[in-house]
XYZ file of C-alpha atoms in Angstrom:
621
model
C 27.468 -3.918 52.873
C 24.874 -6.106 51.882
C 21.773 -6.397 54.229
C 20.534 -9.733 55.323
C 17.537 -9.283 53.273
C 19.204 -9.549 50.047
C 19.836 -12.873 50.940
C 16.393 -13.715 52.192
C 14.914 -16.841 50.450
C 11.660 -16.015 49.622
C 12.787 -12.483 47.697
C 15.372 -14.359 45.405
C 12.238 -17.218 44.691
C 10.047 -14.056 44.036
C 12.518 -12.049 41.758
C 13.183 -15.448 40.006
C 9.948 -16.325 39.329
C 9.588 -12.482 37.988
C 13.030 -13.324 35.634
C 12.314 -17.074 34.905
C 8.143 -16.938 35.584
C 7.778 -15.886 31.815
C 8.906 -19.439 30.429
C 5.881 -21.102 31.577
C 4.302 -20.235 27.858
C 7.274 -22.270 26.037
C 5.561 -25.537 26.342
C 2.706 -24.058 24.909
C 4.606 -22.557 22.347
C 6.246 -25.942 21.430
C 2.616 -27.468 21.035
C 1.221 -24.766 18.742
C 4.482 -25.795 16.442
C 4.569 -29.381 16.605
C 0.786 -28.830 15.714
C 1.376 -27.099 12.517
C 4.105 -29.087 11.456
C 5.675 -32.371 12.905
C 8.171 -33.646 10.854
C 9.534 -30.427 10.394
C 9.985 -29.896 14.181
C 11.434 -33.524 14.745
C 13.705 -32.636 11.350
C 15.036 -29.380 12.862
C 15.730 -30.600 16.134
C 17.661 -33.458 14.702
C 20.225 -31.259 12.590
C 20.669 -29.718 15.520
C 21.605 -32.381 17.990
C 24.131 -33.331 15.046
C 25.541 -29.651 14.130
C 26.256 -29.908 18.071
C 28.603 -32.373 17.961
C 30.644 -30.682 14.939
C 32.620 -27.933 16.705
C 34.156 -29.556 19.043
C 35.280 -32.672 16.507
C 37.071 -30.244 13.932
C 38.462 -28.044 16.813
C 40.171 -31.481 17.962
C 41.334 -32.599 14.910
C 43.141 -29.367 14.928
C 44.400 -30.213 17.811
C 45.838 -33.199 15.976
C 46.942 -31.593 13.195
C 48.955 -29.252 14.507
C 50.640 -31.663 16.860
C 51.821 -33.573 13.826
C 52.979 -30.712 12.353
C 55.294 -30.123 15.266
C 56.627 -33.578 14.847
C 57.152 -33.249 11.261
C 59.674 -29.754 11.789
C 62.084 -32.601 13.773
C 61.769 -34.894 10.577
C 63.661 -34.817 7.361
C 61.279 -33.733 4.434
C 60.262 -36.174 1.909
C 61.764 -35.796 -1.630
C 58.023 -36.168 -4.087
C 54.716 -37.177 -3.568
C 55.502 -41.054 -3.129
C 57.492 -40.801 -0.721
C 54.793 -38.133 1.174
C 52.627 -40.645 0.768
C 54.160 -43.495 1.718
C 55.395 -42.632 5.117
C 52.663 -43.842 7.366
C 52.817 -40.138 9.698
C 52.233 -38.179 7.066
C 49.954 -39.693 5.307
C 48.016 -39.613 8.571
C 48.770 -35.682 8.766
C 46.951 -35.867 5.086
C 44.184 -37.850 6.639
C 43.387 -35.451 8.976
C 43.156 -32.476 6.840
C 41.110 -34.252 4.536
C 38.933 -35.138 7.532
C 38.756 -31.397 8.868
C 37.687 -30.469 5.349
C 35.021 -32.965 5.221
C 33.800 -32.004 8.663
C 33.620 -28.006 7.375
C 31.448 -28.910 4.344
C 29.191 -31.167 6.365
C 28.839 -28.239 9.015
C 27.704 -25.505 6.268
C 25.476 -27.814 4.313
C 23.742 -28.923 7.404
C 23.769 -24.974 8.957
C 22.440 -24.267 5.564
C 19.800 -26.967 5.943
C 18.715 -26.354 9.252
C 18.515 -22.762 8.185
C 15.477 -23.660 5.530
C 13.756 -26.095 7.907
C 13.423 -23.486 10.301
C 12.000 -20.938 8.035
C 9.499 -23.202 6.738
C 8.426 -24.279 10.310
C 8.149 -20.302 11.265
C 5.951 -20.263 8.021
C 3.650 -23.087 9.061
C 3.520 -21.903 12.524
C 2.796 -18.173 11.718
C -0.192 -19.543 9.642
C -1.597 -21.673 12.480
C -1.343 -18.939 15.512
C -2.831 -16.841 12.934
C -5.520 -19.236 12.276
C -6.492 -19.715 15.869
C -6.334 -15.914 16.638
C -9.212 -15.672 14.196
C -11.205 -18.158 14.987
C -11.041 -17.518 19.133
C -11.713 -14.022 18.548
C -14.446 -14.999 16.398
C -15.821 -16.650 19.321
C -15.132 -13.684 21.556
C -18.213 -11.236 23.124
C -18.957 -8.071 20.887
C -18.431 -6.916 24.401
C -14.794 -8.023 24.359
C -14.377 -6.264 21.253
C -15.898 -2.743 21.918
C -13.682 -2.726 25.404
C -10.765 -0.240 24.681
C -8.999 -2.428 27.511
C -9.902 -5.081 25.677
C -8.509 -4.103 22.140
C -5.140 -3.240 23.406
C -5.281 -6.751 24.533
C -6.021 -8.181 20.996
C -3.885 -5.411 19.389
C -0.816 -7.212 21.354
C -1.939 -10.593 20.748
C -2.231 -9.882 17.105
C 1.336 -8.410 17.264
C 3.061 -11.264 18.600
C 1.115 -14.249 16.702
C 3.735 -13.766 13.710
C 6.111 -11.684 15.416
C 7.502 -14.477 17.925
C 7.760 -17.441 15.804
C 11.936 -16.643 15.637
C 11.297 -17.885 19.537
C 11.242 -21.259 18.570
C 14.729 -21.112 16.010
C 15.985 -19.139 19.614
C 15.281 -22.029 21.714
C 16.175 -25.094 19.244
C 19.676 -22.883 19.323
C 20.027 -22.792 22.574
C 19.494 -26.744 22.777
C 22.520 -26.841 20.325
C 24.254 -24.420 22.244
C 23.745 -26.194 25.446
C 25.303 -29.512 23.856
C 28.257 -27.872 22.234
C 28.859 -26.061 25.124
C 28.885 -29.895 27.286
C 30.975 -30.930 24.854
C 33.848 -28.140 25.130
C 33.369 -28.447 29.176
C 34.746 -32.075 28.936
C 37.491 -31.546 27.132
C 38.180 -28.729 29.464
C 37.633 -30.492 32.817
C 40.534 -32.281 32.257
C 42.923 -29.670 31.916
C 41.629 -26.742 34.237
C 37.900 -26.937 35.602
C 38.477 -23.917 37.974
C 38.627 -21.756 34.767
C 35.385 -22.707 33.818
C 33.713 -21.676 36.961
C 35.809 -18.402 36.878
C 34.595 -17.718 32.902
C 31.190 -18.524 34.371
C 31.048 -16.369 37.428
C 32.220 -13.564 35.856
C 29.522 -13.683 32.709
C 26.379 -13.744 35.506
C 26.218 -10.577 36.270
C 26.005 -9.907 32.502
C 22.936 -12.321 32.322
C 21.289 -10.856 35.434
C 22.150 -7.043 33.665
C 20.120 -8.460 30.220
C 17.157 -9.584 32.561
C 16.512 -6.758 34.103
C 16.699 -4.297 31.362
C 14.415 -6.996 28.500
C 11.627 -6.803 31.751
C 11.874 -2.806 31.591
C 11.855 -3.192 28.006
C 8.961 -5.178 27.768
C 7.108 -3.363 30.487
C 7.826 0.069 28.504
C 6.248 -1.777 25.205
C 3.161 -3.041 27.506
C 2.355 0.493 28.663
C 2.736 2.171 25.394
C 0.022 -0.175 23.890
C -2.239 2.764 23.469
C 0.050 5.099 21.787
C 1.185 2.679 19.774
C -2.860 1.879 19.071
C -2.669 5.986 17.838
C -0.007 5.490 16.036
C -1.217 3.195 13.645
C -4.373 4.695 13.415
C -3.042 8.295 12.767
C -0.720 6.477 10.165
C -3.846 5.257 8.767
C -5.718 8.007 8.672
C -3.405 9.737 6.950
C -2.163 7.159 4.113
C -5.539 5.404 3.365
C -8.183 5.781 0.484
C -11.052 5.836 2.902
C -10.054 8.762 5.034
C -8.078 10.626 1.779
C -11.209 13.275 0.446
C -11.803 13.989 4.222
C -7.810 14.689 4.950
C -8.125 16.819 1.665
C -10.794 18.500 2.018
C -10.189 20.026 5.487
C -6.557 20.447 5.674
C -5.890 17.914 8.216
C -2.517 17.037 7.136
C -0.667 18.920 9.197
C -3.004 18.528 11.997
C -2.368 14.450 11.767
C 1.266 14.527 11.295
C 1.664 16.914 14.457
C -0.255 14.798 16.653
C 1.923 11.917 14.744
C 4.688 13.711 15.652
C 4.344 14.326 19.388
C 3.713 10.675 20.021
C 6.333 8.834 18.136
C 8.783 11.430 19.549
C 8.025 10.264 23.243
C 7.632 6.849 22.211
C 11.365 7.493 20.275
C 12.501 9.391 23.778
C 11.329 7.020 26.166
C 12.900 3.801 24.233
C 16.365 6.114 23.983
C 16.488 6.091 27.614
C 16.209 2.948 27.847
C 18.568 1.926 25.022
C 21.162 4.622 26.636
C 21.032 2.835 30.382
C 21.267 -0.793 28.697
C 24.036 -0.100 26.616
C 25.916 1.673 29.581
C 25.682 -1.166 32.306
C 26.108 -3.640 29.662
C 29.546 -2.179 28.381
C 30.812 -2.093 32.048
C 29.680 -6.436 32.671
C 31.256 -7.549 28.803
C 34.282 -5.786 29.642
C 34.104 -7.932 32.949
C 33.740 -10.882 31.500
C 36.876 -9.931 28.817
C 38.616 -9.842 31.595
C 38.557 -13.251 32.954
C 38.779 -14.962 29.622
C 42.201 -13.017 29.315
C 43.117 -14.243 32.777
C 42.582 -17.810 31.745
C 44.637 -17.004 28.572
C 47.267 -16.110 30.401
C 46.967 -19.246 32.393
C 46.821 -21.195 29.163
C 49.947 -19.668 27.699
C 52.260 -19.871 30.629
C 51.169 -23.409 31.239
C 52.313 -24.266 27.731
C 55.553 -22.048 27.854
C 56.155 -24.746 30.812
C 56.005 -27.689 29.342
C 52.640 -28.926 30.524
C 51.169 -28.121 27.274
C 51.997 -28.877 23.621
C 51.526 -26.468 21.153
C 48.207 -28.692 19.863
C 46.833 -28.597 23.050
C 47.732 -24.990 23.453
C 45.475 -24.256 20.382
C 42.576 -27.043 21.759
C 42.410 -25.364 24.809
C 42.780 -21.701 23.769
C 40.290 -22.365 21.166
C 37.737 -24.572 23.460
C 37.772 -21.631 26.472
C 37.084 -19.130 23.779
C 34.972 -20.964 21.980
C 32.742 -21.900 25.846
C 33.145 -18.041 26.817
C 31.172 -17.274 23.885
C 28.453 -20.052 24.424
C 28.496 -19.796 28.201
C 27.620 -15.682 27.614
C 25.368 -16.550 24.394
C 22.991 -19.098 26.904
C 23.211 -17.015 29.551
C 21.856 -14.161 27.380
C 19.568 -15.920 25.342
C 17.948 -17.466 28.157
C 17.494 -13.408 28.902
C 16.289 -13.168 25.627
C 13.728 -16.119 25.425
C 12.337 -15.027 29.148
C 12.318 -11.359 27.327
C 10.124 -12.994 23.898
C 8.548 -14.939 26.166
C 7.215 -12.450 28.222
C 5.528 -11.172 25.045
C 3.441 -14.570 24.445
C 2.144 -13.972 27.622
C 0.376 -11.261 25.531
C -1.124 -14.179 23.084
C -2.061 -16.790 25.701
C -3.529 -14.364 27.651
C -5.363 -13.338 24.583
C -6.096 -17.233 24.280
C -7.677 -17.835 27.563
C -10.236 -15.163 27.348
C -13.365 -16.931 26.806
C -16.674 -15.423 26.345
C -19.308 -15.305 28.059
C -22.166 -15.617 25.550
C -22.302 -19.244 24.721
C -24.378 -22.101 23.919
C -25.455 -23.932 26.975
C -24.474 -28.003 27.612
C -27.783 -29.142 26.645
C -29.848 -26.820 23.871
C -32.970 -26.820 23.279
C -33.904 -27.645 19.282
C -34.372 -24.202 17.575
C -37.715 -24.383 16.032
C -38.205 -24.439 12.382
C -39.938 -22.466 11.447
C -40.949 -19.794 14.474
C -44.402 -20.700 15.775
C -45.492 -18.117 18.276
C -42.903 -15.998 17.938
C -40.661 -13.574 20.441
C -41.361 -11.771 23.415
C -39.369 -9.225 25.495
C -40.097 -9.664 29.336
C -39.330 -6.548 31.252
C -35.948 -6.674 29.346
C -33.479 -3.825 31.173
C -29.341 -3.717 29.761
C -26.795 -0.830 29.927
C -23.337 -1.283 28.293
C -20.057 -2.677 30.459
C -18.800 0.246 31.815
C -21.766 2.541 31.939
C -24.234 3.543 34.599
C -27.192 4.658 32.050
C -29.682 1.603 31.054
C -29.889 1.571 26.943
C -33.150 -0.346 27.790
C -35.116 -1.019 31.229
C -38.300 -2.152 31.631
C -38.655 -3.408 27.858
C -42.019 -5.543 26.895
C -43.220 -6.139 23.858
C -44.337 -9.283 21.629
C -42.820 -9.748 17.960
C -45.579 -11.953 16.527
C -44.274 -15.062 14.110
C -45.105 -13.446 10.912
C -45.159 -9.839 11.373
C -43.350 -6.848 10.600
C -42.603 -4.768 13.250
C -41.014 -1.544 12.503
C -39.032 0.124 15.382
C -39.092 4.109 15.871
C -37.537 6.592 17.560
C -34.761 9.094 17.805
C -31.314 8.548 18.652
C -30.213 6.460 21.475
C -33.555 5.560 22.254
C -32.507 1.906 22.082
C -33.749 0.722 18.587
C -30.108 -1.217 18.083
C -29.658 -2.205 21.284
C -32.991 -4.531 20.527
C -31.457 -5.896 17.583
C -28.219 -6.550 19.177
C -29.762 -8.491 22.495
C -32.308 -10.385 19.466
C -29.201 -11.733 18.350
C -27.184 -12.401 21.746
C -24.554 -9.948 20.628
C -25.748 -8.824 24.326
C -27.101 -11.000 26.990
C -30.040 -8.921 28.793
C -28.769 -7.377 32.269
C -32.288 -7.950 33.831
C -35.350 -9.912 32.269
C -35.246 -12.244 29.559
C -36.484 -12.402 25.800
C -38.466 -16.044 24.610
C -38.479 -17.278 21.545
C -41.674 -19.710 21.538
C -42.037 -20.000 25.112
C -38.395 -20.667 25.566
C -35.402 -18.356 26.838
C -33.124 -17.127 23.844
C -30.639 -18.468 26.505
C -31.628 -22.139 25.992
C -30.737 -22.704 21.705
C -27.928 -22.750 21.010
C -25.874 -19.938 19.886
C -24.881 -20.305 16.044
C -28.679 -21.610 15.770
C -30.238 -18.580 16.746
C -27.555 -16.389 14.501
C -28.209 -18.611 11.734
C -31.948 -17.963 12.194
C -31.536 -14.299 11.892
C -30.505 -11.611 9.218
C -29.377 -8.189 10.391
C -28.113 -5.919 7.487
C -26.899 -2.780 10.103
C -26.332 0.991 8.744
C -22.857 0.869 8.970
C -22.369 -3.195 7.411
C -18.758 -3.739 6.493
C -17.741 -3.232 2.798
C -15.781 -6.558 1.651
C -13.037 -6.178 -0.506
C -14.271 -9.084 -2.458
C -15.850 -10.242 -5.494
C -19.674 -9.009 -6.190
C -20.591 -12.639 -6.130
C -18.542 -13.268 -2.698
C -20.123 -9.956 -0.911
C -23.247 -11.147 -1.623
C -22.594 -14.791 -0.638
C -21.606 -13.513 2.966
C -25.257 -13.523 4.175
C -24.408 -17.606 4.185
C -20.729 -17.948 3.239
C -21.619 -21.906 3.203
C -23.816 -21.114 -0.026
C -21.126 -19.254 -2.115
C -21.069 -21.443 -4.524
C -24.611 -21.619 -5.326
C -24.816 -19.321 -8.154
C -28.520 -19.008 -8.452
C -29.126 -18.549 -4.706
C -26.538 -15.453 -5.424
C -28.379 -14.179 -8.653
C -31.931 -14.083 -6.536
C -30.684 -12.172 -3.573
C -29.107 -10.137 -5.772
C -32.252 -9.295 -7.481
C -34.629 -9.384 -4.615
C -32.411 -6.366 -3.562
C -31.819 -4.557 -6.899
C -28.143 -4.788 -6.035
C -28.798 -7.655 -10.098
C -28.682 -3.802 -11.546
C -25.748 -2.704 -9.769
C -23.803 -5.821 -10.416
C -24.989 -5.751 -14.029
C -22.916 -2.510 -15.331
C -19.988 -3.624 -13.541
C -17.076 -5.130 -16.327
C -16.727 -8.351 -14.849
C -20.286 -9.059 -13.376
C -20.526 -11.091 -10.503
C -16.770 -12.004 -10.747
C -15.815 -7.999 -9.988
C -13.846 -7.446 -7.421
C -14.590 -4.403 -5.137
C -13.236 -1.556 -3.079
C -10.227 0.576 -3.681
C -7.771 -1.823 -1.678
C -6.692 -4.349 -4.206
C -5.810 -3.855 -7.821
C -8.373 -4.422 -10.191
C -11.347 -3.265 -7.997
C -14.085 -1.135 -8.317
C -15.318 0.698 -5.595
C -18.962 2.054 -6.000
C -21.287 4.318 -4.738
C -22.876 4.836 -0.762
C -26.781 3.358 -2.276
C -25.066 1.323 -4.500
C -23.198 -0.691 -1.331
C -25.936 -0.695 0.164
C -28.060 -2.668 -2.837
C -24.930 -5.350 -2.240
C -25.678 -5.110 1.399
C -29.171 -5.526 1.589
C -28.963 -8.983 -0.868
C -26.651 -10.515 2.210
C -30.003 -10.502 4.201
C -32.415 -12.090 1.108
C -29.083 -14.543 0.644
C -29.339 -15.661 4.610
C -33.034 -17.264 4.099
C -33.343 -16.232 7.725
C -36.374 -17.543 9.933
C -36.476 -13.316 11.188
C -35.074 -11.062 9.083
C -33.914 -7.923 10.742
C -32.872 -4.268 8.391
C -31.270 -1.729 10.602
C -31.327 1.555 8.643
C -29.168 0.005 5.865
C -30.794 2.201 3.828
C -29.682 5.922 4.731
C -27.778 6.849 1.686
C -31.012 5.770 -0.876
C -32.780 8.116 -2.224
C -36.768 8.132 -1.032
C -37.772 6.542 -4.270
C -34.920 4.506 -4.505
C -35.910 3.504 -0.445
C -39.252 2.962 -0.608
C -38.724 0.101 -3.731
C -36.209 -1.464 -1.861
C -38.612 -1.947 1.943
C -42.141 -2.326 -0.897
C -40.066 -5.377 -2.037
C -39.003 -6.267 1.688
C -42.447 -6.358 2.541
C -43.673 -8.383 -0.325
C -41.058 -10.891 -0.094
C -40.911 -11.213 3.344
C -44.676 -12.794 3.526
C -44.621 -14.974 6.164
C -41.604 -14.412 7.378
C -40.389 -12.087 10.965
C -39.451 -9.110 10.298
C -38.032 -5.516 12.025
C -37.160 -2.539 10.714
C -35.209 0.317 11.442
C -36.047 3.393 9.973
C -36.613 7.425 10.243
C -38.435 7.294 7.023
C -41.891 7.317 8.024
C -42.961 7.133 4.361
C -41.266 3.363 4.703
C -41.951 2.795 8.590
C -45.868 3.071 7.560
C -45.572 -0.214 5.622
C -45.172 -2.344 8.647
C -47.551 -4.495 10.564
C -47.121 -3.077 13.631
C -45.129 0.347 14.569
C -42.975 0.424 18.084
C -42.351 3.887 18.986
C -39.051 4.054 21.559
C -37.653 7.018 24.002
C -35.276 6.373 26.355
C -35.239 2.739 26.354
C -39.093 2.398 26.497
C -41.778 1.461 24.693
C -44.062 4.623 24.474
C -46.397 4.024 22.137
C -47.410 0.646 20.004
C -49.684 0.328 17.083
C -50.381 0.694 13.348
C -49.594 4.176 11.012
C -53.258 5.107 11.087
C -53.618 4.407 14.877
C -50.961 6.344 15.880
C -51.866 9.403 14.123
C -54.630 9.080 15.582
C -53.718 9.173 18.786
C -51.841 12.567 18.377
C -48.809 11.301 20.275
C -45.167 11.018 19.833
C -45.260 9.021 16.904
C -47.691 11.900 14.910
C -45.286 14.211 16.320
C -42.423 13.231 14.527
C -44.454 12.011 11.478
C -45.570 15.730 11.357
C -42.407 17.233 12.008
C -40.454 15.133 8.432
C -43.905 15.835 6.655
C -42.963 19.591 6.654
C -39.502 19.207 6.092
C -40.883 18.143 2.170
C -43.555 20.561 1.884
């Protein structure tokens, strides 16, 4: 027996809102198409509204036809064609079938019509999400990025921007459905509305049965985000060119495939479970519904054995209640299944309204061109989300406008860190870094990235064109062949490009056909010209060096200092033979500054900094 709290009010609002609560994103979804295409939505929706009305017209005119026929077996039969024709009954018998037919034709052209519309509007609108999943996760914190939390968030939003646009066909169907299915109701009414409600009753539980197991579904594919993150990557790692010498070269084939292997089987074990249980309930509720369209059969049959029936309405009828149990349980179900998909875009909206929190303020300040005084870093303290340890605390220092400031010291002593708050990659936890006189906080935020050129150690490798890898430093300026050729040869990456077989127009990396991949110092050349193509107002090299040879090295930061006369400038490096070139020399440990002054000074002093330089001066003798 039921307890009085099944029936409570507030629980059936609260496990409706959990069935229904999902649907709140359609509206959304609806914008984002009629965005990327609105003729085509208006155009689909229309062939729908008339496809609707077809079933139920040639279903009738069966109806029709078959009465006729009844009333032509009590008639003599006509002797030829004329006199077929000529009788006014049968000629409207012909009329009819002619009508049917033209009804059939017009139903599959326009099913067939409807059909390309909607592929062309999941097209357009696969393009658009797409489009605005880049750009708002361009806009999106480094923070946001480096979160694991975070990345199974834009790992599922990146899933469903393409993989839900058959949500919109789903729903546009169900419109049609829903029409059709008002349609056959009418027709019904008259004859026997309590078979309606008992068709109806008995498909419910059937729709409740679907909603509960698409939430456990879903809620099984929202937990497994992570696996399914290892997945990908183990599938990666062990089908890519990148990874391939590595895989090789240590026998890590089997090693990948096994730890392949015991994830996708528990993935594979957990979704069998839940196919098993689904399957199972949802055997027992079809059969139940089977059940009462046979009842109403029954009553449909025995009615017309009566007399109350003809045979034409016989077929209307049998035809209409099958044709409504099938739409009644399709709606019911696909309203299971679009609160199922649409649980899923909950994944991309949420995605959607995460907004950073590095931005430009209302009001900026105009970014001065060029850099008078300079920056300054006022007892600057930050530690990454999620950690306890500071990266930097109790920074000050003064970057003169001008100067080249080389940064140095070992590993996690906070060298990056700088270069990522001197860009607002980070915001400072404590303290504050000016920029003339001003808070970095006050310009606004593409100015101050715009004024800067970071080439970091491990700078991405574009699989495009020489000319186009280059032309990244300032994307805008790709078409400025000259400004290309000089950064190219303020960087020696002119040599590089020089030997390759289509010059500047050579497409690199392993990943498409027809491109060249090249050498560690040789990416690094093509790197290195992104920062000379930027024109920054600071210009900022993050050991983007390392796989140079000292020769090769010290060329590359000689011509960094002599073209970077009166401009900003830091470097990152554990070559001291380079560091010594600088202006100024920062030595770093633990987020400090320890020591501060020029090569000579320094060794002078007999501190950390001659410490080091002594310790890679007898690595060489």
């Amino acid at each position: 027996m039921l307890s009085r709290s099944f029936f409570d009010p507030a629980r059936l609002r609260r496990a409706a809102a959990g069935r229904l609560g999902p649907l709140r994103h359609l509206p959304a979804l609806v914008r984002l198409v009629y965005a990327a295409s609105p003729r085509l939505l208006v155009a689909s929706l229309a062939l729908r509204l008339v496809r609707a009305c077809l079933p139920v017209l040639i279903l009738y005119l069966a109806k029709l036809i078959l009465d006729a026929i009844v009333v032509e077996h009590g008639r003599p039969r006509p002797l030829g064609w004329d006199a077929w024709i000529s009788d006014p009954h049968r000629a409207r018998l012909a009329g009819l079938v002619a009508m049917e037919l033209g009804l059939a034709v017009l139903s599959d052209l326009l099913g067939r019509l409807s059909t390309l519309v909607d592929g062309l509007v999941a097209d357009l609108y696969g393009n658009a999400a797409s489009l605005r999943l880049m750009r708002h996760a361009a806009a999106l914190d480094l923070e946001q990025f480096e979160d694991s939390a975070q990345q199974d968030r834009i790992e599922r939003a990146r899933r469903q921007v393409t993989g839900r646009s058959s949500l919109i066909t789903q729903m546009f169907g169900q419109v049609q459905d829903l029409i059709t299915l008002a349609t056959f109701a009418a027709g019904l009414l008259a004859y026997a509305p309590w078979l309606i409600l008992l068709l109806a009753g008995a498909l419910v539980p059937a729709f409740l049965n679907e909603t509960y197991f698409n939430r456990q579904g879903y809620r099984l594919a929202w937990t497994r985000t992570p696996e399914r993150r290892q997945i990908d990557y183990l599938r990666y790692l062990g089908a890519s060119v990148e990874a391939a010498k590595e895989v090789k070269l240590f026998g890590l084939e089997r090693y990948i495939a096994a730890r392949y292997r015991v994830i996708a089987d528990k993935l594979v074990a957990d979704n069998r479970s839940l196919a098993i249980r689904r399957a199972a309930w949802g055997g027992g509720f079809a059969a139940l519904g089977t059940l009462a369209y046979y009842t109403a059969y029954a009553t449909i049959v025995w009615r017309t054995v009566a007399g109350e029936f003809s045979i034409g309405d016989l077929a209307f009828l049998a035809g209409s209640f099958q044709r409504l149990r099938g739409l009644i349980e399709g709606l019911l179900l696909g309203v299971s299944q679009i609160a199922s998909q649409a649980q899923y875009l909950d994944d991309l909206f949420s995605f959607f309204a995460v907004v950073p929190t590095i931005r430009s303020p209302p009001a900026p300040a105009p970014f001065p061109r060029p850099i008078a005084e300079g920056i300054v870093f006022e007892d600057v303290g930050f530690r990454y989300p999620g950690t306890q340890t500071w990266a930097v605390r109790g920074l000050s220092f003064r970057l003169s406008a001008g100067e080249v400031l080389a940064l140095v010291g070992e590993n996690g002593a906070g060298k990056t860190t700088i270069v990522k708050l001197l860009t607002r990659l980070y915001d400072p936890t404590e303290g504050r870094i000016l920029l003339d006189g001003r808070d970095l906080r006050a310009y606004d935020l593409d100015a101050v990235r715009g004024a800067v050129g970071v080439i970091f150690q491990d700078f991405v490798r574009f699989d495009f064109t020489a000319s186009q890898n280059v032309a990244v430093g300032r994307i805008e300026a790709r078409d400025d062949a000259g400004r290309i050729a000089a950064a190219a040869g303020r960087s020696l990456a002119d040599g590089v490009i020089g030997r390759l077989p289509l010059g500047y127009d050579q497409p690199l990396g392993k990943r498409f056909e027809g491109g060249v991949d090249l050498s560690g110092g040789e990416w690094q050349k093509i790197a290195l010209s992104r920062a000379y193509m930027r024109e920054a107002e600071i210009l900022v090299l993050d050991e983007p060096t390392a796989a140079l040879d000292a020769r090769a090295e010290f060329e590359v930061f000689r011509r960094f200092r002599d073209l970077s006369r009166d401009r900003t400038a830091v470097i990152i490096s554990h070559r001291f033979s380079t560091v010594r070139m600088a202006d100024r020399i920062l030595v770093l440990e633990g987020g400090r500054v320890l020591e501060t002054g020029t090569h000579a000074q320094l060794q002078a002093q007999g501190g950390r900094y001659a410490e080091l330089f002594e310790l890679q001066a007898a690595g060489y003798r």
